[in-house]
Coordinates of C-alpha atoms and ligand atoms in Angstrom, one line a residue:
X1 CA -2.5 13.3 22.9
X2 CA -4.4 10.1 22.5
X3 CA -7.7 8.9 23.8
X4 CA -6.8 5.4 24.9
X5 CA -6.7 5.5 28.7
X6 CA -7.4 3.3 31.7
X7 CA -10.4 4.1 33.8
X8 CA -10.4 2.1 37.0
X9 CA -9.0 -1.2 35.7
X10 CA -10.2 -1.1 32.1
X11 CA -8.7 0.3 28.9
X12 CA -11.0 2.7 27.2
X13 CA -11.0 4.2 23.8
X14 CA -12.7 7.6 24.4
X15 CA -15.9 6.5 26.3
X16 CA -15.9 2.9 25.0
X17 CA -14.5 0.0 26.9
X18 CA -12.1 -1.9 24.7
X19 CA -13.3 -5.2 26.1
X20 CA -16.9 -4.4 25.0
X21 CA -15.7 -4.0 21.4
X22 CA -13.9 -7.3 21.7
X23 CA -17.1 -8.9 22.9
X24 CA -19.0 -7.5 19.9
X25 CA -16.6 -8.1 17.1
X26 CA -14.3 -10.9 18.3
X27 CA -10.5 -10.7 18.1
X28 CA -8.1 -9.6 16.7
X29 CA -9.1 -6.1 15.5
X30 CA -7.9 -2.6 15.0
X31 CA -9.6 0.2 16.9
X32 CA -9.3 3.9 16.0
X33 CA -10.3 7.0 18.0
X34 CA -12.1 9.7 16.1
X35 CA -11.2 12.3 18.7
X36 CA -7.5 11.6 18.5
X37 CA -7.5 11.8 14.7
X38 CA -9.2 15.2 14.8
X39 CA -6.9 16.4 17.5
X40 CA -3.7 15.5 15.6
X41 CA -4.9 17.0 12.4
X42 CA -6.0 20.3 14.0
X43 CA -2.7 20.5 15.9
X44 CA -0.9 20.6 12.6
X45 CA -3.4 23.0 11.0
X46 CA -3.2 25.4 14.0
X47 CA 0.6 25.3 14.4
X48 CA 1.0 26.1 10.7
X49 CA -2.0 28.5 10.4
X50 CA 0.3 31.4 9.4
X51 CA 1.0 29.7 6.0
X52 CA -2.4 28.1 5.8
X53 CA -1.1 24.8 4.4
X54 CA -3.0 22.2 2.5
X55 CA -2.6 19.2 4.8
X56 CA -2.7 16.1 2.6
X57 CA -3.0 13.1 4.8
X58 CA -0.7 10.3 3.6
X59 CA -3.3 7.7 2.9
X60 CA -0.7 4.9 2.7
X61 CA -0.5 5.1 6.5
X62 CA -4.2 4.3 6.9
X63 CA -6.7 3.9 4.1
X64 CA -9.8 3.1 6.2
X65 CA -12.6 5.0 4.5
X66 CA -14.1 6.2 7.8
X67 CA -10.7 7.5 9.0
X68 CA -10.3 9.3 5.6
X69 CA -13.9 10.7 5.9
X70 CA -13.2 12.0 9.5
X71 CA -10.1 13.8 8.3
X72 CA -11.8 15.2 5.1
X73 CA -14.6 16.5 7.4
X74 CA -12.0 18.6 9.2
X75 CA -10.4 20.0 6.0
X76 CA -7.7 17.4 5.1
X77 CA -6.7 16.6 1.6
X78 CA -4.8 13.5 0.6
X79 CA -1.4 12.3 -0.5
X80 CA -2.0 9.3 -2.7
X81 CA 0.2 6.8 -4.4
X82 CA -2.0 4.5 -6.5
X83 CA -5.3 4.2 -8.4
X84 CA -6.8 2.4 -5.4
X85 CA -6.0 5.4 -3.1
X86 CA -7.3 7.8 -5.7
X87 CA -10.6 5.8 -5.9
X88 CA -10.8 5.9 -2.1
X89 CA -10.3 9.7 -1.9
X90 CA -12.9 10.3 -4.6
X91 CA -15.3 7.9 -2.9
X92 CA -15.3 9.8 0.3
X93 CA -15.9 13.1 -1.6
X94 CA -12.4 14.5 -1.2
X95 CA -11.7 17.8 -3.0
X96 CA -9.5 16.9 -6.0
X97 CA -7.8 20.2 -5.6
X98 CA -6.4 18.9 -2.3
X99 CA -5.0 15.6 -3.7
X100 CA -1.3 15.2 -4.6
X101 CA -0.1 12.0 -6.3
X102 CA 3.4 10.6 -5.5
X103 CA 4.9 7.2 -6.5
X104 CA 8.0 6.3 -8.5
X105 CA 5.9 4.0 -10.7
X106 CA 2.7 5.7 -11.9
X107 CA 1.1 3.7 -14.7
X108 CA -0.6 5.1 -17.8
X109 CA -4.1 4.4 -16.4
X110 CA -3.3 6.0 -13.0
X111 CA -2.0 9.2 -14.7
X112 CA -5.0 9.5 -17.0
X113 CA -7.6 9.0 -14.3
X114 CA -5.9 11.4 -11.9
X115 CA -5.6 14.0 -14.7
X116 CA -9.3 13.5 -15.4
X117 CA -10.2 13.9 -11.7
X118 CA -8.3 17.3 -11.7
X119 CA -5.9 16.7 -8.8
X120 CA -3.8 19.5 -7.4
X121 CA -0.5 18.1 -8.8
X122 CA 1.5 15.0 -9.6
X123 CA 4.7 14.6 -7.5
X124 CA 7.0 13.6 -10.3
X125 CA 9.9 11.3 -9.4
X126 CA 11.9 11.0 -12.6
X127 CA 12.5 12.5 -16.1
X128 CA 10.9 9.5 -17.9
X129 CA 7.8 9.9 -15.7
X130 CA 7.6 13.6 -16.6
X131 CA 7.8 12.7 -20.3
X132 CA 5.1 10.0 -19.9
X133 CA 2.7 12.5 -18.1
X134 CA 3.4 15.0 -20.9
X135 CA 2.5 12.4 -23.5
X136 CA -0.7 11.3 -21.8
X137 CA -1.8 14.9 -21.1
X138 CA -1.3 15.8 -24.7
X139 CA -3.4 12.8 -25.8
X140 CA -6.2 14.0 -23.5
X141 CA -5.8 17.7 -24.5
X142 CA -4.9 18.7 -21.0
X143 CA -2.1 20.5 -19.2
X144 CA -0.9 18.4 -16.2
X145 CA 0.1 20.2 -13.1
X146 CA 3.3 18.8 -11.6
X147 CA 5.6 19.3 -8.7
X148 CA 9.1 17.9 -9.1
X149 CA 10.1 15.7 -6.2
X150 CA 13.7 16.6 -5.5
X151 CA 16.1 14.3 -3.8
X152 CA 17.8 16.8 -1.4
X153 CA 20.5 14.1 -0.5
X154 CA 19.8 14.6 3.2
X155 CA 20.1 11.7 5.7
X156 CA 17.0 11.5 8.0
X157 CA 18.3 9.6 11.0
X158 CA 15.6 7.0 10.9
X159 CA 15.4 3.3 10.0
X160 CA 17.2 2.5 6.8
X161 CA 14.1 1.1 5.1
X162 CA 12.1 4.4 5.7
X163 CA 14.8 6.9 4.8
X164 CA 14.1 8.3 1.3
X165 CA 15.9 11.6 0.8
X166 CA 19.4 10.4 -0.1
X167 CA 20.8 9.5 -3.5
X168 CA 21.1 5.9 -2.4
X169 CA 17.2 5.8 -2.5
X170 CA 15.0 5.4 -5.6
X171 CA 13.0 8.5 -4.8
X172 CA 13.0 12.0 -6.3
X173 CA 15.1 13.8 -8.9
X174 CA 18.6 15.0 -8.3
X175 CA 19.1 18.8 -8.1
X176 CA 21.0 19.0 -11.4
X177 CA 18.3 17.3 -13.4
X178 CA 15.6 19.3 -11.6
X179 CA 17.3 22.5 -12.6
X180 CA 17.6 21.3 -16.2
X181 CA 13.9 20.3 -16.3
X182 CA 12.8 23.7 -14.9
X183 CA 14.9 25.5 -17.5
X184 CA 13.7 23.4 -20.3
X185 CA 10.0 23.2 -19.2
X186 CA 8.8 24.8 -22.4
X187 CA 9.8 21.6 -24.1
X188 CA 7.0 19.9 -22.2
X189 CA 3.9 21.7 -23.7
X190 CA 1.4 19.7 -21.7
X191 CA 3.0 20.1 -18.3
X192 CA 2.9 23.0 -15.9
X193 CA 5.6 22.7 -13.2
X194 CA 3.8 24.3 -10.3
X195 CA 5.9 23.1 -7.4
X196 CA 8.7 21.4 -5.7
X197 CA 8.3 18.4 -3.4
X198 CA 10.5 16.9 -0.7
X199 CA 9.9 13.9 1.6
X200 CA 13.1 12.8 3.4
X201 CA 11.8 9.8 5.4
X202 CA 9.5 8.7 8.1
X203 CA 9.4 8.6 12.0
X204 CA 11.9 11.5 12.2
X205 CA 11.8 12.8 15.8
X206 CA 13.9 16.0 15.5
X207 CA 13.4 19.1 13.4
X208 CA 17.1 19.1 12.3
X209 CA 16.9 16.9 9.1
X210 CA 13.7 18.8 8.0
X211 CA 15.5 22.1 8.5
X212 CA 18.5 20.9 6.5
X213 CA 16.3 19.7 3.7
X214 CA 14.2 22.9 3.6
X215 CA 17.3 25.1 3.7
X216 CA 18.6 23.2 0.7
X217 CA 15.4 23.7 -1.2
X218 CA 15.3 27.4 -0.3
X219 CA 18.9 27.9 -1.6
X220 CA 17.8 26.1 -4.7
X221 CA 14.7 28.2 -5.1
X222 CA 16.7 31.4 -4.8
X223 CA 19.2 30.3 -7.4
X224 CA 16.2 29.5 -9.7
X225 CA 14.6 32.9 -9.0
X226 CA 17.8 34.5 -10.1
X227 CA 17.4 32.7 -13.4
X228 CA 13.8 33.9 -13.7
X229 CA 12.2 30.6 -12.8
X230 CA 9.2 30.7 -10.5
X231 CA 6.9 28.1 -8.9
X232 CA 3.8 28.3 -6.8
X233 CA 3.9 25.4 -4.3
X234 CA 6.3 23.9 -1.9
X235 CA 5.3 20.4 -0.7
X236 CA 7.3 19.5 2.4
X237 CA 6.2 15.9 2.6
X238 CA 5.5 14.0 5.8
X239 CA 7.8 12.2 8.2
X240 CA 7.0 13.6 11.7
X241 CA 7.8 11.0 14.3
X242 CA 5.6 9.9 17.2
X243 CA 6.0 8.2 20.6
X244 CA 6.2 4.5 20.4
X245 CA 8.4 3.9 23.5
X246 CA 10.6 6.6 24.9
X247 CA 11.0 8.9 22.0
X248 CA 10.7 12.6 22.6
X249 CA 9.5 13.8 19.3
X250 CA 8.8 17.4 18.3
X251 CA 5.2 18.5 18.8
X252 CA 3.4 20.1 15.9
X253 CA 4.2 23.5 17.5
X254 CA 7.9 22.7 17.9
X255 CA 8.1 21.6 14.3
X256 CA 6.4 24.7 13.2
X257 CA 8.6 27.0 15.4
X258 CA 11.6 25.4 13.7
X259 CA 10.5 25.5 10.1
X260 CA 7.8 28.1 9.7
X261 CA 10.3 31.0 9.4
X262 CA 11.9 29.2 6.4
X263 CA 8.5 28.4 4.9
X264 CA 7.3 32.0 5.2
X265 CA 10.5 33.2 3.6
X266 CA 9.7 31.3 0.4
X267 CA 6.3 33.0 -0.1
X268 CA 5.0 29.8 -1.6
X269 CA 1.8 28.0 -0.9
X270 CA 2.6 25.1 1.4
X271 CA 1.5 21.5 1.2
X272 CA 2.2 18.9 3.9
X273 CA 1.8 15.2 3.8
X274 CA 1.7 13.8 7.4
X275 CA 0.6 10.2 7.9
X276 CA 1.9 8.6 11.1
X277 CA 1.7 11.9 13.1
X278 CA -2.1 12.0 12.6
X279 CA -3.0 8.3 12.8
X280 CA -0.2 6.5 14.5
X281 CA -1.3 7.0 18.1
X282 CA -5.0 7.1 17.1
X283 CA -5.2 3.4 16.7
X284 CA -4.5 0.2 18.6
X285 CA -4.4 -3.5 17.7
X286 CA -6.3 -5.8 20.0
X287 CA -5.5 -9.5 20.3
X288 CA -6.3 -12.2 22.8
X289 CA -4.2 -14.8 24.6
X290 CA -4.3 -18.3 23.3
X291 CA -1.6 -19.9 25.4
X292 CA 1.1 -19.1 27.8
X293 CA 4.0 -21.4 26.9
X294 CA 7.1 -22.0 29.0
X295 CA 9.9 -24.1 27.4
X296 CA 12.1 -23.9 30.4
X297 CA 14.3 -21.3 28.8
X298 CA 11.8 -18.7 27.8
X299 CA 8.2 -17.8 28.2
X300 CA 5.9 -17.1 25.2
X301 CA 2.5 -15.4 25.3
X302 CA 0.9 -16.9 22.2
X303 CA -1.8 -14.6 20.9
X304 CA -4.3 -14.7 18.0
X305 CA -2.8 -11.7 16.1
X306 CA 0.4 -12.2 14.1
X307 CA 2.8 -10.6 11.7
X308 CA 0.2 -10.8 9.0
X309 CA -1.9 -8.4 10.9
X310 CA 0.8 -6.1 12.2
X311 CA 4.1 -6.5 10.4
X312 CA 6.1 -3.5 11.8
X313 CA 7.8 -5.5 14.6
X314 CA 8.9 -8.2 12.3
X315 CA 9.8 -6.0 9.3
X316 CA 11.5 -3.0 11.0
X317 CA 12.2 -4.4 14.5
X318 CA 9.7 -1.7 15.5
X319 CA 8.7 -1.3 19.1
X320 CA 5.0 -1.2 20.0
X321 CA 4.0 -0.9 23.7
X322 CA 1.8 -3.8 24.7
X323 CA -0.6 -3.6 27.6
X324 CA -3.2 -5.9 29.2
X325 CA -6.7 -4.5 28.4
X326 CA -7.8 -5.3 31.9
X327 CA -5.3 -4.4 34.6
X328 CA -4.3 -7.7 36.3
X329 CA -2.9 -8.5 39.7
X330 CA -1.1 -11.6 38.3
X331 CA 2.6 -11.7 38.9
X332 CA 4.7 -9.9 36.3
X333 CA 6.7 -12.2 34.0
X334 CA 9.0 -11.6 31.1
X335 CA 7.5 -12.9 27.9
X336 CA 7.8 -12.7 24.1
X337 CA 4.4 -11.9 22.7
X338 CA 4.2 -14.0 19.5
X339 CA 1.6 -14.8 16.9
X340 CA 0.4 -18.1 15.4
X341 CA 2.3 -17.7 12.1
X342 CA 4.9 -20.3 11.2
X343 CA 7.9 -18.0 11.2
X344 CA 10.4 -17.2 14.0
X345 CA 10.0 -13.6 12.9
X346 CA 6.4 -13.6 13.9
X347 CA 6.4 -11.5 17.1
X348 CA 4.6 -8.4 18.4
X349 CA 7.0 -7.7 21.2
X350 CA 10.1 -9.4 22.8
X351 CA 11.1 -9.7 26.5
X352 CA 8.1 -7.7 27.7
X353 CA 7.2 -7.4 31.4
X354 CA 3.5 -8.4 31.5
X355 CA 1.2 -10.0 34.0
X356 CA 1.0 -13.8 33.6
X357 CA -2.2 -13.6 31.6
X358 CA -4.5 -16.5 30.9
X359 CA -6.3 -17.8 27.9
X360 CA -8.8 -15.3 26.5
X361 CA -7.3 -12.3 28.3
X362 CA -7.0 -9.3 25.9
X363 CA -3.8 -7.4 25.0
X364 CA -3.6 -4.0 23.2
X365 CA -0.7 -3.3 21.0
X366 CA -0.5 0.5 21.1
X367 CA 0.4 3.1 18.4
X368 CA -0.7 0.8 15.7
X369 CA -2.9 3.2 13.7
X370 CA -0.2 3.9 11.1
X371 CA 1.1 1.3 8.7
X372 CA -0.8 -1.3 10.7
X373 CA -3.9 -2.6 8.9
X374 CA -2.7 -1.3 5.5
X375 CA 0.4 -3.5 5.6
X376 CA -1.6 -6.6 6.7
X377 CA -1.8 -9.7 4.5
X378 CA -3.5 -13.0 4.2
X379 CA -0.3 -14.9 4.9
X380 CA -1.0 -18.4 6.3
X381 CA -4.5 -18.0 4.8
X382 CA -5.7 -15.8 7.6
X383 CA -8.6 -13.4 7.2
X384 CA -7.8 -9.7 7.5
X385 CA -9.2 -8.3 10.8
X386 CA -12.0 -5.7 11.2
X387 CA -11.4 -2.0 11.7
X388 CA -13.6 -0.3 14.3
X389 CA -14.0 3.4 14.8
X390 CA -15.0 5.0 18.2
X391 CA -16.5 8.4 18.5
X392 CA -17.5 9.4 22.0
X393 CA -19.7 6.6 23.4
X394 CA -20.4 5.0 20.0
X395 CA -18.4 2.5 18.0
X396 CA -18.9 1.0 14.6
X397 CA -17.3 -1.7 12.5
X398 CA -16.0 0.3 9.5
X399 CA -14.5 -2.7 7.8
X400 CA -15.8 -6.2 8.4
X401 CA -13.6 -9.1 9.2
X402 CA -12.8 -11.0 6.0
X403 CA -14.4 -14.3 5.5
X404 CA -13.0 -17.5 4.0
X405 CA -15.3 -16.9 1.0
X406 CA -13.6 -13.5 0.5
X407 CA -10.2 -15.3 0.5
X408 CA -11.2 -17.9 -2.0
X409 CA -13.4 -15.7 -4.3
X410 CA -10.7 -15.1 -6.9
X411 CA -9.1 -18.5 -7.0
X412 CA -9.9 -21.1 -9.7
X413 CA -8.3 -24.4 -10.5
X414 CA -7.7 -24.6 -14.3
X415 CA -9.4 -27.5 -16.2
X416 CA -6.1 -29.0 -17.2
X417 CA -5.7 -30.0 -13.5
X418 CA -9.0 -31.6 -13.2
Ligands
LIG1 N1 4.8 11.5 1.7 C1 5.5 10.6 1.0 C2 5.9 10.9 -0.3 C3 5.8 9.4 1.6 O1 6.5 8.4 1.0 C4 5.4 9.1 3.0 C5 5.6 7.8 3.6 C6 4.6 10.1 3.6 C7 4.4 11.3 3.0 C8 4.1 9.9 5.0 O2 5.1 9.8 5.9 P1 4.8 9.8 7.5 O3 4.3 11.2 7.8 O4 3.8 8.7 7.7 O5 6.1 9.5 8.1 N2 5.8 1.5 6.5 C9 6.8 2.3 7.3 C10 6.7 3.7 6.9 C11 6.8 3.9 5.4 C12 6.7 5.4 5.0 C13 6.5 5.5 3.5 N3 6.3 6.9 3.0 C14 6.6 2.1 8.7 O6 5.7 1.3 9.1 O7 7.3 2.7 9.5

């Protein structure tokens, strides 16, 4: 479900006309729907209610404070990967006991501050990291709760850049080392291994790879039990795919039907880390037409938003549906929708059938709520765009457009150049 729909000829987000937001904040901008965020979160919570999981929203997919606050208001915790994300979670008043911390490269400061905050557990990705957490916890007179992220060596049938659960990837600990760590855990006096964690990749549209990974974990758990080793939590990561074009992804209910029996069998407390599923279709990116260019060979719709604002098409060749914000009777033409950045790879969509729009007409790039704003940059010295949240009839700018002063604030020219 998502709450971006045409009423008569205008695209609305819930009860707000997208073009009215454009009038108020200028273009480009990201626009999120409160209702859609809540709907997606509650769909997961309901489908998995039997195991009452802690749903830790993967903040890396969208770190907007108001999005986070919305999800926390409805019971979400957070999957974080950095000090910045920890600060954001604490700032919106997230329950530390619903925060899990992944990342292959946690620094000493990050570990100490997360330990002080009393997070649920660290998802540990290597033996040296476990040793480091043990050392820091000892120094602080604490026992650090950890889950070992295992690399189940399962292919996830998704884009190469976002598959994570095979031994070719840098993530997680191989099963042999995990077993050894669990057996030798007494060696680490300031660590309590409370769980196992898997995350096999992202934008996975069928349950099969998840089932394969979970089955592997269960087999592993059973063999551990026979050796007298017990844990409390199983964190099954994120990765559930969404519709960008013509995918037919599992719903939360299908996903639960497929894996809940396995989860129940473990008897463990379940943690989930969905990102894209919750926020992907809860956001759009709105941009306006600058020029329609025809070079005799091809037509280009040149818009004011580019790869620095939404990099997924350029980076992963990802498809995002693009629609005119106001339905137009102009004849349909085939165009590449491109940004102003000085790179051939700067496009939002290629060979799209769109009406022959004119200067200042608005376009909406759909399904842009996940890995959109968070991956944006200042490339070409462009200001990052605002993020706007809609709730019913209301909307608010939740993050202002950057100014050129913001961009220059941290730069200085050393005196030896003067
Ligand atoms: N948990 C861990 C440990 C992760 O690494 C990720 C995503 C998630 C959860 C959330 O996965 P999701 O439910 O969103 O699939 N930038 C790429 C996606 C990178 C995913 C990184 N890890 C994209 O735009 O497609």
